[in-house]
Short mmCIF file of C-alpha atoms and ligand atoms in Angstrom, two decimals:
data_model
loop_
_atom_site.label_atom_id
_atom_site.label_comp_id
_atom_site.label_asym_id
_atom_site.label_seq_id
_atom_site.Cartn_x
_atom_site.Cartn_y
_atom_site.Cartn_z
CA UNK A 1 -20.24 75.55 42.14
CA UNK A 2 -18.00 78.57 40.64
CA UNK A 3 -14.49 76.89 38.98
CA UNK A 4 -11.21 79.04 38.83
CA UNK A 5 -9.77 78.85 35.45
CA UNK A 6 -5.96 79.75 35.51
CA UNK A 7 -5.89 80.94 32.01
CA UNK A 8 -2.35 80.25 30.97
CA UNK A 9 -2.71 76.56 32.27
CA UNK A 10 -6.07 75.66 31.41
CA UNK A 11 -5.83 74.59 27.66
CA UNK A 12 -4.07 75.88 24.80
CA UNK A 13 -5.97 75.97 21.50
CA UNK A 14 -3.39 77.50 19.37
CA UNK A 15 -0.69 75.20 20.31
CA UNK A 16 1.83 77.98 21.97
CA UNK A 17 2.29 76.02 24.72
CA UNK A 18 0.17 78.54 26.88
CA UNK A 19 -3.39 78.52 27.61
CA UNK A 20 -6.22 80.61 25.96
CA UNK A 21 -9.39 81.46 25.40
CA UNK A 22 -9.72 78.97 22.66
CA UNK A 23 -8.96 76.09 25.08
CA UNK A 24 -11.16 76.92 27.37
CA UNK A 25 -13.76 76.87 24.29
CA UNK A 26 -13.09 73.67 23.58
CA UNK A 27 -13.45 72.16 27.48
CA UNK A 28 -16.61 73.79 27.80
CA UNK A 29 -18.69 70.51 27.70
CA UNK A 30 -16.04 69.06 30.31
CA UNK A 31 -17.13 71.67 32.83
CA UNK A 32 -20.67 71.53 32.28
CA UNK A 33 -20.66 67.99 32.60
CA UNK A 34 -18.55 68.11 36.01
CA UNK A 35 -21.30 70.35 36.79
CA UNK A 36 -20.19 73.83 37.10
CA UNK A 37 -22.64 76.66 37.82
CA UNK A 38 -20.08 79.23 37.02
CA UNK A 39 -16.44 80.29 35.79
CA UNK A 40 -14.16 82.70 37.30
CA UNK A 41 -11.11 83.25 34.40
CA UNK A 42 -7.93 84.78 35.57
CA UNK A 43 -6.90 88.10 33.70
CA UNK A 44 -7.20 88.06 30.09
CA UNK A 45 -6.38 91.52 29.74
CA UNK A 46 -3.37 93.04 27.55
CA UNK A 47 -0.16 92.44 29.88
CA UNK A 48 3.54 92.20 29.55
CA UNK A 49 3.29 89.47 31.88
CA UNK A 50 5.17 90.45 34.80
CA UNK A 51 2.75 88.22 37.11
CA UNK A 52 1.19 86.20 35.24
CA UNK A 53 -1.45 88.76 33.62
CA UNK A 54 -2.10 90.45 36.76
CA UNK A 55 -0.21 94.05 35.66
CA UNK A 56 -2.59 95.05 33.36
CA UNK A 57 -1.66 97.54 30.66
CA UNK A 58 -5.20 97.62 28.81
CA UNK A 59 -8.47 96.87 30.54
CA UNK A 60 -10.35 96.89 27.79
CA UNK A 61 -8.89 93.98 25.41
CA UNK A 62 -7.20 90.98 25.38
CA UNK A 63 -3.83 89.76 25.28
CA UNK A 64 -2.46 87.99 22.00
CA UNK A 65 -1.43 85.66 23.99
CA UNK A 66 -4.70 84.14 24.60
CA UNK A 67 -6.78 85.36 22.02
CA UNK A 68 -8.96 88.93 20.86
CA UNK A 69 -11.75 90.74 21.96
CA UNK A 70 -13.72 89.27 19.25
CA UNK A 71 -12.84 85.73 20.34
CA UNK A 72 -13.74 87.05 24.13
CA UNK A 73 -17.43 88.14 23.24
CA UNK A 74 -17.82 84.40 21.21
CA UNK A 75 -16.33 83.00 24.73
CA UNK A 76 -18.89 84.61 26.95
CA UNK A 77 -21.91 83.89 24.53
CA UNK A 78 -20.84 80.01 24.31
CA UNK A 79 -20.18 80.03 27.92
CA UNK A 80 -24.02 81.06 28.23
CA UNK A 81 -25.09 78.48 25.70
CA UNK A 82 -23.56 75.61 27.91
CA UNK A 83 -25.88 77.26 30.83
CA UNK A 84 -22.91 78.45 32.77
CA UNK A 85 -21.82 81.61 34.15
CA UNK A 86 -18.91 83.90 33.74
CA UNK A 87 -16.83 85.98 36.11
CA UNK A 88 -13.87 87.72 34.87
CA UNK A 89 -11.02 88.83 36.96
CA UNK A 90 -10.61 92.55 38.09
CA UNK A 91 -7.64 94.00 38.91
CA UNK A 92 -8.16 97.78 40.32
CA UNK A 93 -5.32 97.76 42.82
CA UNK A 94 -2.93 98.17 40.86
CA UNK A 95 -2.06 98.06 36.77
CA UNK A 96 0.88 97.38 34.78
CA UNK A 97 4.21 99.73 34.17
CA UNK A 98 3.55 99.36 30.47
CA UNK A 99 0.01 101.18 31.00
CA UNK A 100 -0.17 104.55 29.31
CA UNK A 101 -0.89 106.36 32.51
CA UNK A 102 1.97 104.93 33.89
CA UNK A 103 4.41 106.17 31.04
CA UNK A 104 2.33 109.07 31.08
CA UNK A 105 3.36 109.56 34.60
CA UNK A 106 7.04 108.98 34.50
CA UNK A 107 7.23 111.60 31.26
CA UNK A 108 5.40 114.35 33.04
CA UNK A 109 7.22 114.76 36.25
CA UNK A 110 7.15 115.70 39.96
CA UNK A 111 3.58 117.56 40.50
CA UNK A 112 1.81 116.56 37.63
CA UNK A 113 -1.87 115.15 37.43
CA UNK A 114 -0.35 112.52 35.61
CA UNK A 115 1.53 111.21 38.77
CA UNK A 116 -1.26 112.03 40.98
CA UNK A 117 -3.11 108.91 39.67
CA UNK A 118 -0.30 107.06 41.34
CA UNK A 119 1.44 107.41 44.89
CA UNK A 120 4.49 109.23 43.76
CA UNK A 121 6.31 110.90 46.57
CA UNK A 122 9.80 112.20 47.30
CA UNK A 123 12.38 109.67 49.39
CA UNK A 124 13.84 110.41 52.73
CA UNK A 125 17.63 111.14 53.23
CA UNK A 126 19.49 113.92 52.79
CA UNK A 127 19.34 113.05 48.77
CA UNK A 128 15.98 111.37 48.56
CA UNK A 129 17.60 107.81 48.49
CA UNK A 130 16.09 106.25 51.20
CA UNK A 131 12.39 104.75 50.26
CA UNK A 132 9.33 106.95 51.55
CA UNK A 133 8.40 104.53 54.09
CA UNK A 134 9.50 100.85 55.25
CA UNK A 135 6.10 99.27 53.60
CA UNK A 136 7.24 95.80 52.01
CA UNK A 137 6.51 94.35 48.49
CA UNK A 138 4.09 91.38 49.44
CA UNK A 139 6.48 89.45 47.17
CA UNK A 140 9.88 90.42 48.85
CA UNK A 141 11.75 93.87 48.84
CA UNK A 142 10.61 97.30 49.43
CA UNK A 143 7.41 98.47 48.26
CA UNK A 144 8.97 101.70 46.45
CA UNK A 145 11.13 101.93 43.32
CA UNK A 146 13.02 104.74 42.30
CA UNK A 147 12.56 106.40 39.05
CA UNK A 148 14.80 108.24 36.59
CA UNK A 149 13.14 111.39 35.88
CA UNK A 150 12.55 112.98 32.16
CA UNK A 151 15.86 114.73 32.83
CA UNK A 152 17.72 112.03 33.66
CA UNK A 153 18.24 112.54 37.88
CA UNK A 154 17.10 110.29 39.72
CA UNK A 155 13.88 111.58 41.41
CA UNK A 156 11.06 110.38 43.07
CA UNK A 157 9.92 106.84 44.45
CA UNK A 158 6.67 105.34 43.33
CA UNK A 159 4.48 102.81 45.30
CA UNK A 160 3.94 99.15 44.56
CA UNK A 161 2.63 96.10 46.98
CA UNK A 162 3.29 93.96 44.49
CA UNK A 163 6.21 93.91 41.70
CA UNK A 164 8.06 97.32 40.44
CA UNK A 165 5.87 96.41 37.30
CA UNK A 166 2.64 96.98 39.07
CA UNK A 167 2.51 100.37 40.44
CA UNK A 168 -0.24 101.19 42.53
CA UNK A 169 -3.03 103.27 41.72
CA UNK A 170 -4.39 106.16 43.83
CA UNK A 171 -7.89 105.69 44.90
CA UNK A 172 -8.00 109.16 46.47
CA UNK A 173 -7.74 110.01 42.58
CA UNK A 174 -11.35 111.19 40.53
CA UNK A 175 -10.08 109.95 37.31
CA UNK A 176 -9.11 106.45 38.44
CA UNK A 177 -12.78 105.86 40.00
CA UNK A 178 -14.27 106.90 37.78
CA UNK A 179 -12.02 105.08 34.98
CA UNK A 180 -13.07 101.30 37.01
CA UNK A 181 -16.85 102.19 36.81
CA UNK A 182 -16.47 102.79 32.72
CA UNK A 183 -14.63 99.22 32.96
CA UNK A 184 -17.06 97.55 34.96
CA UNK A 185 -19.70 98.83 32.53
CA UNK A 186 -17.28 97.39 29.42
CA UNK A 187 -17.33 94.16 30.47
CA UNK A 188 -20.85 94.00 31.64
CA UNK A 189 -22.29 95.57 28.27
CA UNK A 190 -20.39 92.15 26.74
CA UNK A 191 -22.57 90.34 29.08
CA UNK A 192 -20.14 88.83 31.95
CA UNK A 193 -22.30 87.68 34.95
CA UNK A 194 -19.60 88.96 37.62
CA UNK A 195 -15.86 90.09 38.69
CA UNK A 196 -13.89 88.43 40.98
CA UNK A 197 -12.05 91.49 42.45
CA UNK A 198 -7.85 91.05 42.99
CA UNK A 199 -6.69 92.21 46.14
CA UNK A 200 -9.99 93.92 47.08
CA UNK A 201 -8.71 94.81 50.98
CA UNK A 202 -5.99 96.75 49.47
CA UNK A 203 -7.42 99.71 47.00
CA UNK A 204 -7.14 102.45 49.46
CA UNK A 205 -4.67 103.58 51.57
CA UNK A 206 -3.76 105.81 54.64
CA UNK A 207 -2.39 109.04 52.66
CA UNK A 208 0.05 109.66 55.44
CA UNK A 209 1.51 106.52 54.61
CA UNK A 210 2.94 106.00 57.82
CA UNK A 211 5.85 103.39 59.05
CA UNK A 212 4.49 99.94 59.89
CA UNK A 213 7.39 98.78 61.91
CA UNK A 214 6.26 98.09 65.69
CA UNK A 215 2.92 97.63 64.73
CA UNK A 216 1.73 94.93 66.92
CA UNK A 217 0.89 91.68 65.11
CA UNK A 218 -2.70 91.24 63.98
CA UNK A 219 -3.08 94.99 63.92
CA UNK A 220 -4.73 96.37 61.07
CA UNK A 221 -2.19 97.73 58.51
CA UNK A 222 -2.33 101.19 56.45
CA UNK A 223 -2.99 99.76 53.09
CA UNK A 224 -5.94 96.96 54.23
CA UNK A 225 -9.59 97.86 55.36
CA UNK A 226 -8.96 101.71 55.17
CA UNK A 227 -11.98 103.89 55.34
CA UNK A 228 -13.32 104.88 52.09
CA UNK A 229 -12.70 101.38 50.90
CA UNK A 230 -16.43 100.83 51.87
CA UNK A 231 -17.87 103.74 49.97
CA UNK A 232 -15.95 102.50 46.30
CA UNK A 233 -17.98 99.15 46.60
CA UNK A 234 -21.34 101.15 47.56
CA UNK A 235 -20.54 102.38 43.99
CA UNK A 236 -19.98 99.50 42.51
CA UNK A 237 -22.84 97.78 43.72
CA UNK A 238 -24.93 100.72 42.55
CA UNK A 239 -23.30 100.18 39.13
CA UNK A 240 -23.81 96.72 38.70
CA UNK A 241 -27.28 96.47 39.89
CA UNK A 242 -28.31 98.10 37.31
CA UNK A 243 -27.65 95.75 34.99
CA UNK A 244 -30.11 93.11 33.82
CA UNK A 245 -28.28 89.92 34.13
CA UNK A 246 -28.00 90.46 38.20
CA UNK A 247 -23.75 90.26 37.81
CA UNK A 248 -22.08 89.41 41.32
CA UNK A 249 -18.80 90.57 43.02
CA UNK A 250 -16.71 88.30 44.71
CA UNK A 251 -13.56 89.81 46.72
CA UNK A 252 -10.49 88.27 47.17
CA UNK A 253 -10.00 89.83 50.47
CA UNK A 254 -7.25 88.57 52.43
CA UNK A 255 -8.60 90.17 56.44
CA UNK A 256 -8.25 87.78 59.22
CA UNK A 257 -10.39 86.58 61.01
CA UNK A 258 -13.05 86.63 58.29
CA UNK A 259 -15.68 88.16 60.39
CA UNK A 260 -13.72 91.52 59.66
CA UNK A 261 -15.22 91.19 55.90
CA UNK A 262 -18.67 91.72 57.72
CA UNK A 263 -19.26 94.94 56.84
CA UNK A 264 -18.18 94.74 52.69
CA UNK A 265 -20.85 91.86 52.95
CA UNK A 266 -23.88 93.43 54.41
CA UNK A 267 -25.76 93.90 51.09
CA UNK A 268 -24.92 96.79 49.93
CA UNK A 269 -21.02 95.90 48.61
CA UNK A 270 -19.66 93.05 47.81
CA UNK A 271 -22.41 89.71 47.43
CA UNK A 272 -19.74 87.44 48.31
CA UNK A 273 -16.19 86.89 49.33
CA UNK A 274 -13.46 83.84 49.80
CA UNK A 275 -13.59 82.31 52.91
CA UNK A 276 -9.63 82.36 53.65
CA UNK A 277 -9.91 81.00 56.85
CA UNK A 278 -11.37 77.98 55.62
CA UNK A 279 -8.43 77.55 53.31
CA UNK A 280 -6.13 78.02 55.96
CA UNK A 281 -7.76 75.78 58.53
CA UNK A 282 -5.20 72.98 59.17
CA UNK A 283 -7.23 69.59 59.02
CA UNK A 284 -8.09 69.59 62.45
CA UNK A 285 -11.83 68.26 63.16
CA UNK A 286 -12.19 71.72 65.97
CA UNK A 287 -10.35 74.64 63.87
CA UNK A 288 -12.88 73.45 61.00
CA UNK A 289 -15.69 73.25 63.24
CA UNK A 290 -14.63 76.48 64.77
CA UNK A 291 -14.26 78.47 61.10
CA UNK A 292 -17.97 76.69 59.69
CA UNK A 293 -19.83 78.07 62.69
CA UNK A 294 -17.92 81.65 62.47
CA UNK A 295 -18.49 81.87 59.00
CA UNK A 296 -21.88 80.99 59.28
CA UNK A 297 -22.73 82.94 62.25
CA UNK A 298 -20.98 86.12 61.00
CA UNK A 299 -21.48 86.48 57.53
CA UNK A 300 -23.88 83.76 56.38
CA UNK A 301 -23.94 80.83 54.59
CA UNK A 302 -23.99 82.66 50.88
CA UNK A 303 -21.76 85.56 51.48
CA UNK A 304 -18.13 83.92 52.23
CA UNK A 305 -17.79 80.69 49.66
CA UNK A 306 -15.71 78.09 50.91
CA UNK A 307 -12.60 77.81 48.94
CA UNK A 308 -9.75 75.15 49.48
CA UNK A 309 -7.26 76.03 46.62
CA UNK A 310 -6.77 78.53 44.05
CA UNK A 311 -3.76 80.01 41.98
CA UNK A 312 -2.04 81.36 44.61
CA UNK A 313 -1.24 79.06 47.43
CA UNK A 314 -0.07 75.60 47.25
CA UNK A 315 -2.55 73.12 46.38
CA UNK A 316 -4.56 71.41 49.07
CA UNK A 317 -4.16 67.83 48.37
CA UNK A 318 -0.51 68.52 48.86
CA UNK A 319 -1.05 70.72 51.96
CA UNK A 320 -2.65 67.94 53.89
CA UNK A 321 -0.39 65.51 52.96
CA UNK A 322 2.08 67.38 54.92
CA UNK A 323 3.01 66.66 59.08
CA UNK A 324 1.62 69.94 59.62
CA UNK A 325 -1.36 70.39 57.81
CA UNK A 326 -1.58 74.05 59.28
CA UNK A 327 1.72 75.37 57.81
CA UNK A 328 2.73 75.59 54.17
CA UNK A 329 0.49 77.55 52.45
CA UNK A 330 3.37 78.34 50.96
CA UNK A 331 5.84 75.95 49.32
CA UNK A 332 8.55 74.75 50.88
CA UNK A 333 7.01 73.68 53.90
CA UNK A 334 8.59 69.82 53.89
CA UNK A 335 7.40 66.69 52.36
CA UNK A 336 3.96 65.39 51.42
CA UNK A 337 2.30 62.34 51.61
CA UNK A 338 0.48 62.32 48.52
CA UNK A 339 -1.97 59.02 49.09
CA UNK A 340 -2.69 60.80 52.40
CA UNK A 341 -3.06 64.05 50.97
CA UNK A 342 -5.02 62.45 48.37
CA UNK A 343 -7.67 60.65 50.93
CA UNK A 344 -8.04 63.83 52.81
CA UNK A 345 -8.71 65.93 49.65
CA UNK A 346 -11.46 63.61 48.64
CA UNK A 347 -12.77 64.15 52.17
CA UNK A 348 -12.38 67.95 52.42
CA UNK A 349 -14.27 68.51 49.25
CA UNK A 350 -17.19 66.11 50.45
CA UNK A 351 -17.07 68.68 53.52
CA UNK A 352 -17.14 71.85 51.37
CA UNK A 353 -20.10 70.39 49.19
CA UNK A 354 -22.24 69.45 51.82
CA UNK A 355 -22.15 72.64 53.82
CA UNK A 356 -24.82 74.95 53.24
CA UNK A 357 -23.38 78.20 50.94
CA UNK A 358 -21.69 77.83 47.88
CA UNK A 359 -18.02 76.74 46.88
CA UNK A 360 -15.07 77.39 44.61
CA UNK A 361 -13.03 74.73 42.61
CA UNK A 362 -9.72 75.68 41.82
CA UNK A 363 -9.04 74.09 38.23
CA UNK A 364 -7.44 70.35 38.74
CA UNK A 365 -8.14 69.75 41.78
CA UNK A 366 -10.73 67.69 40.37
CA UNK A 367 -8.63 65.54 38.77
CA UNK A 368 -6.43 64.70 42.03
CA UNK A 369 -3.63 67.13 41.07
CA UNK A 370 -0.67 67.84 43.55
CA UNK A 371 1.38 70.95 44.28
CA UNK A 372 4.88 70.34 41.77
CA UNK A 373 7.68 71.08 43.85
CA UNK A 374 10.37 70.07 41.80
CA UNK A 375 10.43 73.03 38.87
CA UNK A 376 13.83 73.65 37.65
CA UNK A 377 14.84 76.99 38.61
CA UNK A 378 15.10 78.65 35.00
CA UNK A 379 11.84 77.57 34.37
CA UNK A 380 9.79 79.52 37.15
CA UNK A 381 8.16 82.38 35.91
CA UNK A 382 6.70 83.53 39.76
CA UNK A 383 8.22 87.02 40.27
CA UNK A 384 8.09 86.04 43.87
CA UNK A 385 11.21 83.77 43.02
CA UNK A 386 13.51 86.88 41.71
CA UNK A 387 11.79 89.47 44.67
CA UNK A 388 13.17 87.01 47.51
CA UNK A 389 16.62 86.25 46.14
CA UNK A 390 15.34 82.57 45.34
CA UNK A 391 14.20 82.42 49.09
CA UNK A 392 10.89 81.23 48.19
CA UNK A 393 10.21 79.04 45.09
CA UNK A 394 6.24 80.89 44.51
CA UNK A 395 3.68 79.88 43.22
CA UNK A 396 4.26 77.82 40.09
CA UNK A 397 4.05 74.55 41.43
CA UNK A 398 0.31 74.78 41.68
CA UNK A 399 -0.29 76.21 38.13
CA UNK A 400 1.61 74.02 36.03
CA UNK A 401 -0.79 72.95 32.96
CA UNK A 402 -3.86 70.90 33.23
CA UNK A 403 -3.21 67.00 32.08
CA UNK A 404 -6.34 66.46 29.31
CA UNK A 405 -5.25 63.36 27.91
CA UNK A 406 -3.07 60.68 29.51
CA UNK A 407 -2.02 59.13 25.82
CA UNK A 408 -0.95 62.40 24.10
CA UNK A 409 2.02 64.70 24.10
CA UNK A 410 1.75 66.94 26.87
CA UNK A 411 -0.98 65.26 28.43
CA UNK A 412 -3.32 67.01 26.05
CA UNK A 413 -2.72 70.96 26.93
CA UNK A 414 -2.36 71.59 23.44
CA UNK A 415 -2.98 70.43 20.07
CA UNK A 416 -0.50 66.92 19.21
CA UNK A 417 1.53 69.19 17.10
CA UNK A 418 1.85 72.19 19.55
CA UNK A 419 4.64 73.49 21.71
CA UNK A 420 5.17 72.00 25.06
CA UNK A 421 3.56 73.02 27.88
CA UNK A 422 4.66 76.38 29.76
CA UNK A 423 5.55 74.64 32.35
CA UNK A 424 6.61 70.67 32.72
CA UNK A 425 4.08 68.31 33.83
CA UNK A 426 5.27 65.26 36.29
CA UNK A 427 5.04 61.98 34.42
CA UNK A 428 3.17 60.62 37.57
CA UNK A 429 -0.24 62.75 36.31
CA UNK A 430 -0.94 60.21 33.19
CA UNK A 431 -3.04 58.36 35.00
CA UNK A 432 -5.31 61.81 36.63
CA UNK A 433 -5.47 62.93 32.80
CA UNK A 434 -9.19 64.11 32.37
CA UNK A 435 -9.92 61.22 30.04
CA UNK A 436 -7.93 58.58 32.13
CA UNK A 437 -10.31 59.72 35.52
CA UNK A 438 -13.71 60.00 32.84
CA UNK A 439 -13.09 56.19 32.53
CA UNK A 440 -12.38 55.20 35.86
CA UNK A 441 -14.83 55.18 38.65
CA UNK A 442 -12.59 55.47 41.95
CA UNK A 443 -11.17 58.85 40.46
CA UNK A 444 -11.25 62.04 42.40
CA UNK A 445 -13.03 63.48 39.00
CA UNK A 446 -15.59 60.81 39.57
CA UNK A 447 -16.25 61.69 43.09
CA UNK A 448 -16.25 65.27 42.34
CA UNK A 449 -19.16 64.79 39.51
CA UNK A 450 -21.24 62.32 41.63
CA UNK A 451 -20.74 64.81 44.73
CA UNK A 452 -21.84 67.69 42.27
CA UNK A 453 -24.74 65.98 41.31
CA UNK A 454 -26.26 64.92 44.09
CA UNK A 455 -25.45 68.82 45.40
CA UNK A 456 -27.58 69.97 42.35
CA UNK A 457 -29.96 67.05 42.74
CA UNK A 458 -30.95 68.09 46.37
CA UNK A 459 -30.84 72.07 45.83
CA UNK A 460 -33.44 71.57 43.28
CA UNK A 461 -35.68 70.20 46.18
CA UNK A 462 -35.19 73.39 48.01
CA UNK A 463 -32.61 71.57 50.71
CA UNK A 464 -32.90 75.20 52.83
CA UNK A 465 -29.63 76.96 54.49
CA UNK A 466 -29.44 75.23 58.17
CA UNK A 467 -26.96 72.63 59.41
CA UNK A 468 -27.23 70.85 62.56
CA UNK A 469 -24.18 69.37 63.86
CA UNK A 470 -24.79 66.29 65.41
CA UNK A 471 -22.93 64.28 68.54
CA UNK A 472 -19.75 62.41 67.07
CA UNK A 473 -16.57 60.77 68.84
CA UNK A 474 -13.77 63.62 69.23
CA UNK A 475 -11.96 64.56 65.68
CA UNK A 476 -14.91 63.32 63.74
CA UNK A 477 -17.24 65.82 62.39
CA UNK A 478 -21.26 65.17 61.71
CA UNK A 479 -23.91 67.10 60.49
CA UNK A 480 -27.26 67.06 59.01
CA UNK A 481 -28.74 69.45 56.39
CA UNK A 482 -32.83 69.88 55.96
CA UNK A 483 -33.92 67.49 53.74
CA UNK A 484 -31.85 64.44 55.69
CA UNK A 485 -28.80 64.46 54.43
CA UNK A 486 -25.67 63.66 56.88
CA UNK A 487 -22.60 64.31 56.40
CA UNK A 488 -19.76 62.81 58.57
CA UNK A 489 -15.98 63.60 58.09
CA UNK A 490 -13.40 61.56 60.19
CA UNK A 491 -10.19 63.68 60.67
CA UNK A 492 -9.75 61.16 64.21
CA UNK A 493 -6.76 58.56 63.64
CA UNK A 494 -9.33 55.68 63.93
CA UNK A 495 -12.35 54.52 62.19
CA UNK A 496 -15.38 56.23 63.44
CA UNK A 497 -19.09 55.18 64.01
CA UNK A 498 -22.06 56.10 61.67
CA UNK A 499 -25.04 58.13 62.92
CA UNK A 500 -28.32 55.40 61.76
CA UNK A 501 -28.95 55.85 58.27
CA UNK A 502 -30.99 54.84 55.43
CA UNK A 503 -28.84 54.75 52.66
CA UNK A 504 -25.22 55.84 51.75
CA UNK A 505 -25.21 58.43 49.36
CA UNK A 506 -21.61 58.65 48.47
CA UNK A 507 -18.91 57.82 50.33
CA UNK A 508 -15.13 59.11 49.81
CA UNK A 509 -13.59 55.60 50.29
CA UNK A 510 -15.46 52.09 50.65
CA UNK A 511 -16.86 51.71 54.19
CA UNK A 512 -15.89 48.98 56.55
CA UNK A 513 -18.18 46.78 58.86
CA UNK A 514 -20.49 50.30 58.32
CA UNK A 515 -17.48 52.21 59.90
CA UNK A 516 -16.01 55.41 58.44
CA UNK A 517 -11.98 54.93 58.18
CA UNK A 518 -9.64 57.85 59.21
CA UNK A 519 -9.67 61.04 56.48
CA UNK A 520 -12.38 59.84 54.87
CA UNK A 521 -16.46 61.75 54.77
CA UNK A 522 -19.58 60.29 53.44
CA UNK A 523 -22.73 61.38 52.82
CA UNK A 524 -25.83 59.57 54.31
CA UNK A 525 -29.41 59.98 53.79
CA UNK A 526 -31.20 59.69 57.67
CA UNK A 527 -34.75 58.88 58.23
C1 LIG B 601 -3.68 88.69 43.60
C2 LIG B 601 -3.61 87.41 42.72
C3 LIG B 601 -2.37 87.30 42.71
C4 LIG B 601 -1.56 88.34 42.20
C5 LIG B 601 -1.49 89.59 43.09
C6 LIG B 601 -1.10 90.99 42.70
O1 LIG B 601 -3.31 88.11 45.00
O2 LIG B 601 -4.29 86.50 43.29
O3 LIG B 601 -2.04 86.11 41.72
O4 LIG B 601 -0.27 87.99 42.07
O5 LIG B 601 -3.05 89.74 43.65
O6 LIG B 601 -2.18 91.44 41.70
#
């Protein structure tokens, strides 16, 4: 299992209220004891933090908010000493507007080699006052911003699929390609074990930059899955394969359905890409089964790890507590029943961890954290809030700093005399704090630990990659794995019968009369 560390919200070592490398280092024993195999750490690079660090100004150094390069090197070593691997976040689609390449591009003016590393274009309209095309920014508003030229006149526009502080790089440009191969080497030489590739579906754009108005729903958009993208990953794969530590890529590819990822995962490009079909599926047996079958058939168990939450979406515990579990990947989708969501989240992780293949866990889900939906407006840091004119509140609700100690100020996110966490934590997280949860056999943390321990023991016995669906009542998912593990998840409204079994290995809630309650899961050992 790989554990996502959202750096600014994981643990604060220096007491400034923001998570950092020193904080991660002190929590490595916690991660090892949880049963983690690898960490993915969100961007740690020098950044003005217009998008929480996904706006990189220097790819070869650490932002002072998080630590130093020497500390990063020591952290890589410490992760390895704990028997874990470390993936870092590579952000190749765009850089920061504070990156020296972009400031040079602004200064150099139209037609320059410096501008050719980005997507600068003249505007439409008589005076160039309209953006070059109709592409929207993923964060709201247009994907183009007009610049003031060195002579003070209003000039060209540049493309940014995200905030205006994140200019898109032009991957047609050989300098961009060479630079990122060098960045990969820089970190591989420092011992990282792999990379999560940010916005991996978008690096290559249709160079004609066609308008998208009128494109049919579901059509490939000119900034995704474009010819040439696979070549980039082929060359990266050759590079990474030349390193002895056996590093890997996990792509953040928002292409639906997942079957569209097949070429990228065929063996000569990315090793893995998140299974977002699984993340987006509603809490319904038929839909989950279809998504699982499709992934296993088209990609295989190794290529598309199961993932329920990350730092960009509403925590699944909250999603599963809503009346309509198929909506609400973004906030503002109606109230959630946290009790119901918790019950389902306990069952869901047992499903993820019983399936063949690997899984990702997002920090805090193992504590049973919910989405924080009442962050005061003035504290919201996600650029989505401003870019949508406050229509969407953005993603901060899943990025609230972790509670480590029930009795400490800020629930022990930082040292006792340090600044308050950068976002306020709900008072109700007290009983979910890691120290309280560790002492409670009924906690979400205890469930994650047990499930991961059983899973590891079984993997050691080389259980194989197959799964077989078993006959079950409507709304119930039941399957067996080689070696006799049988997982049953009850998504129906009433209790479900269990198949014949020798032993109950783990249950998300106590069984009653040997039946499985609604929204619960069990792992059985069958003969
Ligand atoms: C990815 C990241 C997200 C970021 C965006 C732009 O989707 O996960 O947090 O805002 O890319 O870099």
